[in-house]
């Protein structure tokens, strides 16, 4: 499997540190609000990477943090007049719900920054001892000049960056030795959460959190570190500096970054106000549609969000779901059980779609081409299955579609139970509408069900339904 490594700017063959195992860290969200669909992109694409590696037989230790101490959380807690912890706990819960609805698997560990403060103090102490950090009046800075490789991930011209930030030093606003030095620990301000440290009461900087949580749950050297491309500089550059100077080892071998989710060609972000939360989208679409939309593009390409694209994603996903549902029906009504010789040949031919799927995923997780392989398989299924097919043939084809979709975390096998529950709910709503003499709504529901192939019958024992 090849992965594009931001560190080397090349696609490289993936070789894990330990055979058969993957240690992977993905920077998680700051929890001060509902997550937006831009934040959902790294969740979906790196969950898919994990699923694919698990499919290939790797045991994946997947760690993703929650940043639960931050200026934005504190601001929100002051606005609401509740402790910061109440804000972060609330949005961690909401985030986990959104993840489940997008079929993003829970991480092996979801550490929270506030529960790892001791480890952060320890790492900062080591960095000071080794001469890589220095305290000034309760603030501790990282000494970037001491780390020769600073800048290796972002490939930026550091001298340009330095001169761009020099004005701060000149004006005396900052007590840094170098404009690129960054904060490891900062003193508390009135009303803010704080922890006791050798440098006074305060709280950690953002970057140190990930270095510490990654080390604690995955070890000093890991295989993959991932996040959105806005994290390359300074966040990931700083994580490398902290971890490599503290541990004396290469921090992460492969650095993976997803492109932005844009709206009108601008990055979707809270600060620009041009965002939709996952929750909002979930009210209009099954979140499988959102997942499908994200996977229809390569994870490193920018993607533009729009209603039209959600509608076309919905229709495209529906084509797979319908194919599976039709195959199920054919399987149940098949007149013969076992595959014929001719069908055996067809099944041999079918293997080509899984091959195409794997080739695409092995090429830097090209989910767009993997999805195309599933569509080719659907076309094959629609062409070669019919009332004369054997149950075994139909089942094999159906299982192949479900299996490939499942590797991408796409649920295309609509469970009859869920479907039944949906129908029952609509029937109950129709009864309520009729009682309230809202015949327009009652008729709408009957027509909607009819469009799904469900016929309603009014009987003495109540409303019954059957498939057309
Ligand atoms: P934040 O809570 O802003 O730290 O973001 C959490 C994760 O979402 C990070 O990996 C970001 O890079 C990623 N992210 C934020 N906005 C977008 C966007 N519009 N498109 C893609 N990824 C994003
Ligand atoms: Zn991070």
mmCIF file of N, CA, C and O in Angstrom, residues 307-399:
data_model
loop_
_atom_site.group_PDB
_atom_site.id
_atom_site.type_symbol
_atom_site.label_atom_id
_atom_site.label_comp_id
_atom_site.label_asym_id
_atom_site.label_seq_id
_atom_site.Cartn_x
_atom_site.Cartn_y
_atom_site.Cartn_z
ATOM 1 N N UNK A 307 -25.719 21.892 -2.101
ATOM 2 C CA UNK A 307 -26.964 21.091 -2.065
ATOM 3 C C UNK A 307 -27.004 20.124 -3.238
ATOM 4 O O UNK A 307 -27.386 18.974 -3.108
ATOM 5 N N UNK A 308 -26.604 20.643 -4.419
ATOM 6 C CA UNK A 308 -26.681 19.811 -5.634
ATOM 7 C C UNK A 308 -25.830 18.557 -5.471
ATOM 8 O O UNK A 308 -26.258 17.462 -5.825
ATOM 9 N N UNK A 309 -24.628 18.753 -4.890
ATOM 10 C CA UNK A 309 -23.735 17.604 -4.776
ATOM 11 C C UNK A 309 -24.277 16.614 -3.742
ATOM 12 O O UNK A 309 -24.119 15.402 -3.884
ATOM 13 N N UNK A 310 -24.959 17.126 -2.721
ATOM 14 C CA UNK A 310 -25.565 16.214 -1.736
ATOM 15 C C UNK A 310 -26.708 15.435 -2.393
ATOM 16 O O UNK A 310 -26.872 14.242 -2.156
ATOM 17 N N UNK A 311 -27.483 16.126 -3.243
ATOM 18 C CA UNK A 311 -28.586 15.437 -3.933
ATOM 19 C C UNK A 311 -28.035 14.353 -4.860
ATOM 20 O O UNK A 311 -28.556 13.241 -4.893
ATOM 21 N N UNK A 312 -26.964 14.682 -5.603
ATOM 22 C CA UNK A 312 -26.459 13.655 -6.522
ATOM 23 C C UNK A 312 -25.797 12.520 -5.739
ATOM 24 O O UNK A 312 -25.873 11.363 -6.144
ATOM 25 N N UNK A 313 -25.181 12.838 -4.580
ATOM 26 C CA UNK A 313 -24.607 11.770 -3.739
ATOM 27 C C UNK A 313 -25.714 10.864 -3.220
ATOM 28 O O UNK A 313 -25.570 9.645 -3.169
ATOM 29 N N UNK A 314 -26.836 11.493 -2.846
ATOM 30 C CA UNK A 314 -27.960 10.717 -2.322
ATOM 31 C C UNK A 314 -28.463 9.734 -3.381
ATOM 32 O O UNK A 314 -28.674 8.549 -3.108
ATOM 33 N N UNK A 315 -28.610 10.243 -4.606
ATOM 34 C CA UNK A 315 -29.096 9.380 -5.692
ATOM 35 C C UNK A 315 -28.108 8.266 -6.011
ATOM 36 O O UNK A 315 -28.509 7.124 -6.252
ATOM 37 N N UNK A 316 -26.829 8.619 -6.000
ATOM 38 C CA UNK A 316 -25.815 7.611 -6.331
ATOM 39 C C UNK A 316 -25.796 6.502 -5.274
ATOM 40 O O UNK A 316 -25.807 5.317 -5.604
ATOM 41 N N UNK A 317 -25.813 6.899 -4.011
ATOM 42 C CA UNK A 317 -25.803 5.897 -2.935
ATOM 43 C C UNK A 317 -27.056 5.020 -3.019
ATOM 44 O O UNK A 317 -27.004 3.805 -2.817
ATOM 45 N N UNK A 318 -28.156 5.669 -3.348
ATOM 46 C CA UNK A 318 -29.436 4.958 -3.452
ATOM 47 C C UNK A 318 -29.355 3.847 -4.516
ATOM 48 O O UNK A 318 -29.989 2.801 -4.373
ATOM 49 N N UNK A 319 -28.559 4.099 -5.571
ATOM 50 C CA UNK A 319 -28.423 3.076 -6.618
ATOM 51 C C UNK A 319 -27.809 1.795 -6.067
ATOM 52 O O UNK A 319 -28.207 0.694 -6.429
ATOM 53 N N UNK A 320 -26.848 1.958 -5.155
ATOM 54 C CA UNK A 320 -26.221 0.763 -4.554
ATOM 55 C C UNK A 320 -27.218 0.082 -3.614
ATOM 56 O O UNK A 320 -27.394 -1.137 -3.654
ATOM 57 N N UNK A 321 -27.887 0.898 -2.792
ATOM 58 C CA UNK A 321 -28.843 0.352 -1.812
ATOM 59 C C UNK A 321 -29.975 -0.397 -2.540
ATOM 60 O O UNK A 321 -30.363 -1.501 -2.142
ATOM 61 N N UNK A 322 -30.462 0.193 -3.615
ATOM 62 C CA UNK A 322 -31.548 -0.440 -4.370
ATOM 63 C C UNK A 322 -31.083 -1.744 -4.998
ATOM 64 O O UNK A 322 -31.815 -2.739 -4.984
ATOM 65 N N UNK A 323 -29.860 -1.746 -5.524
ATOM 66 C CA UNK A 323 -29.343 -2.979 -6.129
ATOM 67 C C UNK A 323 -29.312 -4.098 -5.090
ATOM 68 O O UNK A 323 -29.744 -5.225 -5.359
ATOM 69 N N UNK A 324 -28.847 -3.770 -3.885
ATOM 70 C CA UNK A 324 -28.771 -4.786 -2.819
ATOM 71 C C UNK A 324 -30.169 -5.266 -2.459
ATOM 72 O O UNK A 324 -30.421 -6.472 -2.306
ATOM 73 N N UNK A 325 -31.104 -4.322 -2.361
ATOM 74 C CA UNK A 325 -32.462 -4.689 -1.983
ATOM 75 C C UNK A 325 -33.121 -5.570 -3.065
ATOM 76 O O UNK A 325 -33.799 -6.555 -2.762
ATOM 77 N N UNK A 326 -32.862 -5.231 -4.327
ATOM 78 C CA UNK A 326 -33.397 -6.068 -5.410
ATOM 79 C C UNK A 326 -32.797 -7.473 -5.381
ATOM 80 O O UNK A 326 -33.497 -8.460 -5.610
ATOM 81 N N UNK A 327 -31.500 -7.541 -5.103
ATOM 82 C CA UNK A 327 -30.835 -8.846 -5.051
ATOM 83 C C UNK A 327 -31.412 -9.693 -3.919
ATOM 84 O O UNK A 327 -31.616 -10.895 -4.063
ATOM 85 N N UNK A 328 -31.715 -9.030 -2.818
ATOM 86 C CA UNK A 328 -32.302 -9.757 -1.678
ATOM 87 C C UNK A 328 -33.626 -10.391 -2.081
ATOM 88 O O UNK A 328 -33.912 -11.547 -1.774
ATOM 89 N N UNK A 329 -34.415 -9.577 -2.781
ATOM 90 C CA UNK A 329 -35.720 -10.047 -3.226
ATOM 91 C C UNK A 329 -35.542 -11.245 -4.171
ATOM 92 O O UNK A 329 -36.230 -12.256 -4.041
ATOM 93 N N UNK A 330 -34.585 -11.113 -5.105
ATOM 94 C CA UNK A 330 -34.330 -12.210 -6.050
ATOM 95 C C UNK A 330 -33.846 -13.464 -5.331
ATOM 96 O O UNK A 330 -34.204 -14.580 -5.699
ATOM 97 N N UNK A 331 -33.058 -13.274 -4.306
ATOM 98 C CA UNK A 331 -32.527 -14.419 -3.549
ATOM 99 C C UNK A 331 -33.682 -15.171 -2.876
ATOM 100 O O UNK A 331 -33.746 -16.405 -2.910
ATOM 101 N N UNK A 332 -34.603 -14.381 -2.291
ATOM 102 C CA UNK A 332 -35.735 -15.007 -1.589
ATOM 103 C C UNK A 332 -36.657 -15.772 -2.539
ATOM 104 O O UNK A 332 -37.253 -16.778 -2.179
ATOM 105 N N UNK A 333 -36.777 -15.248 -3.774
ATOM 106 C CA UNK A 333 -37.745 -15.847 -4.691
ATOM 107 C C UNK A 333 -37.110 -16.767 -5.739
ATOM 108 O O UNK A 333 -37.799 -17.254 -6.643
ATOM 109 N N UNK A 334 -35.791 -16.993 -5.602
ATOM 110 C CA UNK A 334 -35.093 -17.803 -6.616
ATOM 111 C C UNK A 334 -35.690 -19.212 -6.698
ATOM 112 O O UNK A 334 -36.090 -19.777 -5.683
ATOM 113 N N UNK A 335 -35.715 -19.731 -7.914
ATOM 114 C CA UNK A 335 -36.341 -21.053 -8.099
ATOM 115 C C UNK A 335 -35.328 -22.179 -7.955
ATOM 116 O O UNK A 335 -35.677 -23.318 -7.714
ATOM 117 N N UNK A 336 -34.024 -21.837 -8.125
ATOM 118 C CA UNK A 336 -32.996 -22.887 -7.934
ATOM 119 C C UNK A 336 -31.996 -22.444 -6.872
ATOM 120 O O UNK A 336 -31.801 -21.233 -6.665
ATOM 121 N N UNK A 337 -31.388 -23.431 -6.218
ATOM 122 C CA UNK A 337 -30.502 -23.114 -5.096
ATOM 123 C C UNK A 337 -29.050 -22.911 -5.528
ATOM 124 O O UNK A 337 -28.443 -21.882 -5.216
ATOM 125 N N UNK A 338 -28.505 -23.867 -6.270
ATOM 126 C CA UNK A 338 -27.055 -23.874 -6.489
ATOM 127 C C UNK A 338 -26.597 -23.206 -7.779
ATOM 128 O O UNK A 338 -27.327 -23.204 -8.767
ATOM 129 N N UNK A 339 -25.362 -22.676 -7.743
ATOM 130 C CA UNK A 339 -24.817 -22.006 -8.938
ATOM 131 C C UNK A 339 -24.676 -22.968 -10.100
ATOM 132 O O UNK A 339 -24.287 -24.131 -9.916
ATOM 133 N N UNK A 340 -24.942 -22.476 -11.266
ATOM 134 C CA UNK A 340 -24.756 -23.272 -12.483
ATOM 135 C C UNK A 340 -23.311 -23.077 -12.964
ATOM 136 O O UNK A 340 -22.616 -22.171 -12.475
ATOM 137 N N UNK A 341 -22.896 -23.872 -13.934
ATOM 138 C CA UNK A 341 -21.544 -23.743 -14.495
ATOM 139 C C UNK A 341 -21.348 -22.345 -15.079
ATOM 140 O O UNK A 341 -20.309 -21.715 -14.897
ATOM 141 N N UNK A 342 -22.371 -21.897 -15.759
ATOM 142 C CA UNK A 342 -22.307 -20.581 -16.399
ATOM 143 C C UNK A 342 -22.131 -19.474 -15.345
ATOM 144 O O UNK A 342 -21.339 -18.549 -15.505
ATOM 145 N N UNK A 343 -22.878 -19.611 -14.259
ATOM 146 C CA UNK A 343 -22.773 -18.617 -13.176
ATOM 147 C C UNK A 343 -21.398 -18.660 -12.521
ATOM 148 O O UNK A 343 -20.865 -17.623 -12.110
ATOM 149 N N UNK A 344 -20.830 -19.846 -12.446
ATOM 150 C CA UNK A 344 -19.468 -19.975 -11.876
ATOM 151 C C UNK A 344 -18.493 -19.127 -12.680
ATOM 152 O O UNK A 344 -17.628 -18.453 -12.125
ATOM 153 N N UNK A 345 -18.629 -19.171 -13.999
ATOM 154 C CA UNK A 345 -17.758 -18.373 -14.865
ATOM 155 C C UNK A 345 -17.955 -16.891 -14.588
ATOM 156 O O UNK A 345 -16.995 -16.124 -14.509
ATOM 157 N N UNK A 346 -19.222 -16.511 -14.441
ATOM 158 C CA UNK A 346 -19.520 -15.097 -14.176
ATOM 159 C C UNK A 346 -18.886 -14.647 -12.854
ATOM 160 O O UNK A 346 -18.345 -13.546 -12.746
ATOM 161 N N UNK A 347 -18.963 -15.519 -11.855
ATOM 162 C CA UNK A 347 -18.395 -15.161 -10.553
ATOM 163 C C UNK A 347 -16.883 -14.984 -10.635
ATOM 164 O O UNK A 347 -16.306 -14.141 -9.950
ATOM 165 N N UNK A 348 -16.246 -15.763 -11.502
ATOM 166 C CA UNK A 348 -14.797 -15.598 -11.709
ATOM 167 C C UNK A 348 -14.531 -14.206 -12.287
ATOM 168 O O UNK A 348 -13.595 -13.527 -11.893
ATOM 169 N N UNK A 349 -15.410 -13.823 -13.220
ATOM 170 C CA UNK A 349 -15.281 -12.511 -13.856
ATOM 171 C C UNK A 349 -15.457 -11.385 -12.820
ATOM 172 O O UNK A 349 -14.810 -10.357 -12.877
ATOM 173 N N UNK A 350 -16.331 -11.657 -11.873
ATOM 174 C CA UNK A 350 -16.673 -10.642 -10.867
ATOM 175 C C UNK A 350 -15.467 -10.244 -10.001
ATOM 176 O O UNK A 350 -15.419 -9.133 -9.468
ATOM 177 N N UNK A 351 -14.506 -11.156 -9.874
ATOM 178 C CA UNK A 351 -13.340 -10.895 -9.012
ATOM 179 C C UNK A 351 -12.585 -9.621 -9.414
ATOM 180 O O UNK A 351 -11.897 -9.008 -8.603
ATOM 181 N N UNK A 352 -12.763 -9.225 -10.667
ATOM 182 C CA UNK A 352 -12.024 -8.069 -11.171
ATOM 183 C C UNK A 352 -12.398 -6.771 -10.407
ATOM 184 O O UNK A 352 -11.577 -5.880 -10.249
ATOM 185 N N UNK A 353 -13.616 -6.705 -9.902
ATOM 186 C CA UNK A 353 -14.048 -5.464 -9.232
ATOM 187 C C UNK A 353 -13.362 -5.295 -7.881
ATOM 188 O O UNK A 353 -12.965 -4.199 -7.509
ATOM 189 N N UNK A 354 -13.195 -6.389 -7.144
ATOM 190 C CA UNK A 354 -12.474 -6.310 -5.868
ATOM 191 C C UNK A 354 -10.998 -5.952 -6.135
ATOM 192 O O UNK A 354 -10.403 -5.173 -5.400
ATOM 193 N N UNK A 355 -10.484 -6.514 -7.204
ATOM 194 C CA UNK A 355 -9.103 -6.206 -7.570
ATOM 195 C C UNK A 355 -8.941 -4.712 -7.853
ATOM 196 O O UNK A 355 -8.030 -4.073 -7.364
ATOM 197 N N UNK A 356 -9.883 -4.162 -8.637
ATOM 198 C CA UNK A 356 -9.833 -2.731 -8.961
ATOM 199 C C UNK A 356 -9.970 -1.897 -7.686
ATOM 200 O O UNK A 356 -9.308 -0.878 -7.517
ATOM 201 N N UNK A 357 -10.865 -2.347 -6.830
ATOM 202 C CA UNK A 357 -11.113 -1.660 -5.555
ATOM 203 C C UNK A 357 -9.814 -1.598 -4.748
ATOM 204 O O UNK A 357 -9.398 -0.543 -4.272
ATOM 205 N N UNK A 358 -9.154 -2.741 -4.615
ATOM 206 C CA UNK A 358 -7.922 -2.793 -3.810
ATOM 207 C C UNK A 358 -6.804 -1.980 -4.448
ATOM 208 O O UNK A 358 -6.058 -1.295 -3.756
ATOM 209 N N UNK A 359 -6.707 -2.060 -5.771
ATOM 210 C CA UNK A 359 -5.668 -1.272 -6.456
ATOM 211 C C UNK A 359 -5.853 0.213 -6.164
ATOM 212 O O UNK A 359 -4.892 0.934 -5.910
ATOM 213 N N UNK A 360 -7.114 0.650 -6.205
ATOM 214 C CA UNK A 360 -7.398 2.066 -5.945
ATOM 215 C C UNK A 360 -7.032 2.425 -4.504
ATOM 216 O O UNK A 360 -6.347 3.424 -4.259
ATOM 217 N N UNK A 361 -7.428 1.609 -3.564
ATOM 218 C CA UNK A 361 -7.159 1.915 -2.155
ATOM 219 C C UNK A 361 -5.668 1.810 -1.846
ATOM 220 O O UNK A 361 -5.158 2.567 -1.019
ATOM 221 N N UNK A 362 -4.979 0.893 -2.506
ATOM 222 C CA UNK A 362 -3.531 0.760 -2.287
ATOM 223 C C UNK A 362 -2.778 1.956 -2.833
ATOM 224 O O UNK A 362 -1.641 2.212 -2.463
ATOM 225 N N UNK A 363 -3.386 2.676 -3.753
ATOM 226 C CA UNK A 363 -2.752 3.848 -4.331
ATOM 227 C C UNK A 363 -3.173 5.084 -3.521
ATOM 228 O O UNK A 363 -4.037 5.860 -3.929
ATOM 229 N N UNK A 364 -2.589 5.225 -2.355
ATOM 230 C CA UNK A 364 -2.851 6.388 -1.499
ATOM 231 C C UNK A 364 -4.342 6.585 -1.218
ATOM 232 O O UNK A 364 -4.863 7.695 -1.306
ATOM 233 N N UNK A 365 -5.021 5.491 -0.908
ATOM 234 C CA UNK A 365 -6.422 5.528 -0.475
ATOM 235 C C UNK A 365 -7.317 6.278 -1.463
ATOM 236 O O UNK A 365 -8.019 7.230 -1.074
ATOM 237 N N UNK A 366 -7.261 5.864 -2.714
ATOM 238 C CA UNK A 366 -8.079 6.542 -3.721
ATOM 239 C C UNK A 366 -9.528 6.039 -3.638
ATOM 240 O O UNK A 366 -9.966 5.173 -4.387
ATOM 241 N N UNK A 367 -10.269 6.626 -2.693
ATOM 242 C CA UNK A 367 -11.646 6.170 -2.469
ATOM 243 C C UNK A 367 -12.543 6.485 -3.658
ATOM 244 O O UNK A 367 -13.535 5.803 -3.889
ATOM 245 N N UNK A 368 -12.184 7.548 -4.417
ATOM 246 C CA UNK A 368 -13.016 7.917 -5.573
ATOM 247 C C UNK A 368 -13.036 6.754 -6.563
ATOM 248 O O UNK A 368 -14.108 6.338 -7.037
ATOM 249 N N UNK A 369 -11.876 6.193 -6.844
ATOM 250 C CA UNK A 369 -11.814 5.060 -7.774
ATOM 251 C C UNK A 369 -12.372 3.790 -7.143
ATOM 252 O O UNK A 369 -12.924 2.933 -7.846
ATOM 253 N N UNK A 370 -12.230 3.662 -5.834
ATOM 254 C CA UNK A 370 -12.795 2.487 -5.148
ATOM 255 C C UNK A 370 -14.322 2.506 -5.258
ATOM 256 O O UNK A 370 -14.955 1.475 -5.506
ATOM 257 N N UNK A 371 -14.906 3.700 -5.125
ATOM 258 C CA UNK A 371 -16.362 3.839 -5.273
ATOM 259 C C UNK A 371 -16.765 3.492 -6.711
ATOM 260 O O UNK A 371 -17.767 2.796 -6.944
ATOM 261 N N UNK A 372 -15.951 3.927 -7.681
ATOM 262 C CA UNK A 372 -16.264 3.595 -9.088
ATOM 263 C C UNK A 372 -16.265 2.085 -9.288
ATOM 264 O O UNK A 372 -17.094 1.557 -10.044
ATOM 265 N N UNK A 373 -15.328 1.387 -8.632
ATOM 266 C CA UNK A 373 -15.280 -0.073 -8.761
ATOM 267 C C UNK A 373 -16.578 -0.680 -8.218
ATOM 268 O O UNK A 373 -17.106 -1.648 -8.790
ATOM 269 N N UNK A 374 -17.105 -0.112 -7.137
ATOM 270 C CA UNK A 374 -18.381 -0.627 -6.596
ATOM 271 C C UNK A 374 -19.507 -0.403 -7.618
ATOM 272 O O UNK A 374 -20.342 -1.279 -7.828
ATOM 273 N N UNK A 375 -19.493 0.757 -8.273
ATOM 274 C CA UNK A 375 -20.543 1.005 -9.277
ATOM 275 C C UNK A 375 -20.442 0.041 -10.463
ATOM 276 O O UNK A 375 -21.458 -0.393 -10.996
ATOM 277 N N UNK A 376 -19.223 -0.280 -10.839
ATOM 278 C CA UNK A 376 -19.064 -1.259 -11.927
ATOM 279 C C UNK A 376 -19.622 -2.610 -11.500
ATOM 280 O O UNK A 376 -20.256 -3.324 -12.272
ATOM 281 N N UNK A 377 -19.395 -2.936 -10.232
ATOM 282 C CA UNK A 377 -19.917 -4.200 -9.694
ATOM 283 C C UNK A 377 -21.458 -4.181 -9.674
ATOM 284 O O UNK A 377 -22.107 -5.184 -10.011
ATOM 285 N N UNK A 378 -22.021 -3.038 -9.321
ATOM 286 C CA UNK A 378 -23.482 -2.904 -9.298
ATOM 287 C C UNK A 378 -24.036 -3.107 -10.716
ATOM 288 O O UNK A 378 -25.049 -3.793 -10.916
ATOM 289 N N UNK A 379 -23.335 -2.534 -11.681
ATOM 290 C CA UNK A 379 -23.772 -2.680 -13.064
ATOM 291 C C UNK A 379 -23.710 -4.156 -13.482
ATOM 292 O O UNK A 379 -24.649 -4.683 -14.106
ATOM 293 N N UNK A 380 -22.640 -4.809 -13.080
ATOM 294 C CA UNK A 380 -22.486 -6.249 -13.353
ATOM 295 C C UNK A 380 -23.659 -7.014 -12.718
ATOM 296 O O UNK A 380 -24.271 -7.878 -13.354
ATOM 297 N N UNK A 381 -23.984 -6.661 -11.474
ATOM 298 C CA UNK A 381 -25.076 -7.346 -10.760
ATOM 299 C C UNK A 381 -26.398 -7.139 -11.483
ATOM 300 O O UNK A 381 -27.159 -8.092 -11.713
ATOM 301 N N UNK A 382 -26.660 -5.891 -11.880
ATOM 302 C CA UNK A 382 -27.929 -5.601 -12.551
ATOM 303 C C UNK A 382 -28.026 -6.311 -13.901
ATOM 304 O O UNK A 382 -29.098 -6.737 -14.318
ATOM 305 N N UNK A 383 -26.887 -6.439 -14.581
ATOM 306 C CA UNK A 383 -26.891 -7.072 -15.904
ATOM 307 C C UNK A 383 -27.080 -8.585 -15.816
ATOM 308 O O UNK A 383 -27.780 -9.171 -16.627
ATOM 309 N N UNK A 384 -26.433 -9.189 -14.815
ATOM 310 C CA UNK A 384 -26.362 -10.652 -14.812
ATOM 311 C C UNK A 384 -27.304 -11.355 -13.846
ATOM 312 O O UNK A 384 -27.255 -12.571 -13.726
ATOM 313 N N UNK A 385 -28.136 -10.610 -13.138
ATOM 314 C CA UNK A 385 -29.040 -11.300 -12.211
ATOM 315 C C UNK A 385 -30.484 -11.133 -12.687
ATOM 316 O O UNK A 385 -30.847 -10.115 -13.264
ATOM 317 N N UNK A 386 -31.272 -12.150 -12.419
ATOM 318 C CA UNK A 386 -32.674 -12.099 -12.830
ATOM 319 C C UNK A 386 -33.435 -13.230 -12.175
ATOM 320 O O UNK A 386 -32.877 -13.967 -11.342
ATOM 321 N N UNK A 387 -34.700 -13.375 -12.571
ATOM 322 C CA UNK A 387 -35.539 -14.394 -11.935
ATOM 323 C C UNK A 387 -35.032 -15.814 -12.174
ATOM 324 O O UNK A 387 -35.318 -16.721 -11.397
ATOM 325 N N UNK A 388 -34.249 -15.981 -13.264
ATOM 326 C CA UNK A 388 -33.748 -17.328 -13.557
ATOM 327 C C UNK A 388 -32.468 -17.659 -12.790
ATOM 328 O O UNK A 388 -31.988 -18.788 -12.812
ATOM 329 N N UNK A 389 -31.882 -16.653 -12.086
ATOM 330 C CA UNK A 389 -30.602 -16.889 -11.384
ATOM 331 C C UNK A 389 -30.793 -17.789 -10.167
ATOM 332 O O UNK A 389 -31.865 -17.806 -9.553
ATOM 333 N N UNK A 390 -29.705 -18.476 -9.805
ATOM 334 C CA UNK A 390 -29.775 -19.325 -8.606
ATOM 335 C C UNK A 390 -29.614 -18.456 -7.358
ATOM 336 O O UNK A 390 -28.991 -17.383 -7.411
ATOM 337 N N UNK A 391 -30.135 -18.961 -6.233
ATOM 338 C CA UNK A 391 -30.051 -18.218 -4.971
ATOM 339 C C UNK A 391 -28.590 -18.010 -4.573
ATOM 340 O O UNK A 391 -28.200 -16.941 -4.106
ATOM 341 N N UNK A 392 -27.776 -19.030 -4.804
ATOM 342 C CA UNK A 392 -26.369 -18.952 -4.408
ATOM 343 C C UNK A 392 -25.623 -17.868 -5.193
ATOM 344 O O UNK A 392 -24.833 -17.111 -4.619
ATOM 345 N N UNK A 393 -25.913 -17.799 -6.487
ATOM 346 C CA UNK A 393 -25.275 -16.785 -7.333
ATOM 347 C C UNK A 393 -25.659 -15.388 -6.838
ATOM 348 O O UNK A 393 -24.805 -14.526 -6.626
ATOM 349 N N UNK A 394 -26.963 -15.208 -6.647
ATOM 350 C CA UNK A 394 -27.452 -13.888 -6.214
ATOM 351 C C UNK A 394 -26.827 -13.504 -4.872
ATOM 352 O O UNK A 394 -26.378 -12.381 -4.676
ATOM 353 N N UNK A 395 -26.793 -14.459 -3.964
ATOM 354 C CA UNK A 395 -26.239 -14.166 -2.627
ATOM 355 C C UNK A 395 -24.763 -13.772 -2.733
ATOM 356 O O UNK A 395 -24.322 -12.821 -2.084
ATOM 357 N N UNK A 396 -24.010 -14.472 -3.561
ATOM 358 C CA UNK A 396 -22.575 -14.172 -3.697
ATOM 359 C C UNK A 396 -22.368 -12.757 -4.250
ATOM 360 O O UNK A 396 -21.525 -12.006 -3.758
ATOM 361 N N UNK A 397 -23.160 -12.400 -5.242
ATOM 362 C CA UNK A 397 -23.026 -11.059 -5.834
ATOM 363 C C UNK A 397 -23.431 -9.995 -4.812
ATOM 364 O O UNK A 397 -22.738 -8.988 -4.615
ATOM 365 N N UNK A 398 -24.534 -10.259 -4.146
ATOM 366 C CA UNK A 398 -25.035 -9.297 -3.136
ATOM 367 C C UNK A 398 -24.002 -9.104 -2.025
ATOM 368 O O UNK A 398 -23.681 -7.980 -1.642
ATOM 369 N N UNK A 399 -23.460 -10.206 -1.523
ATOM 370 C CA UNK A 399 -22.476 -10.121 -0.440
ATOM 371 C C UNK A 399 -21.225 -9.363 -0.869
ATOM 372 O O UNK A 399 -20.593 -8.683 -0.051
#
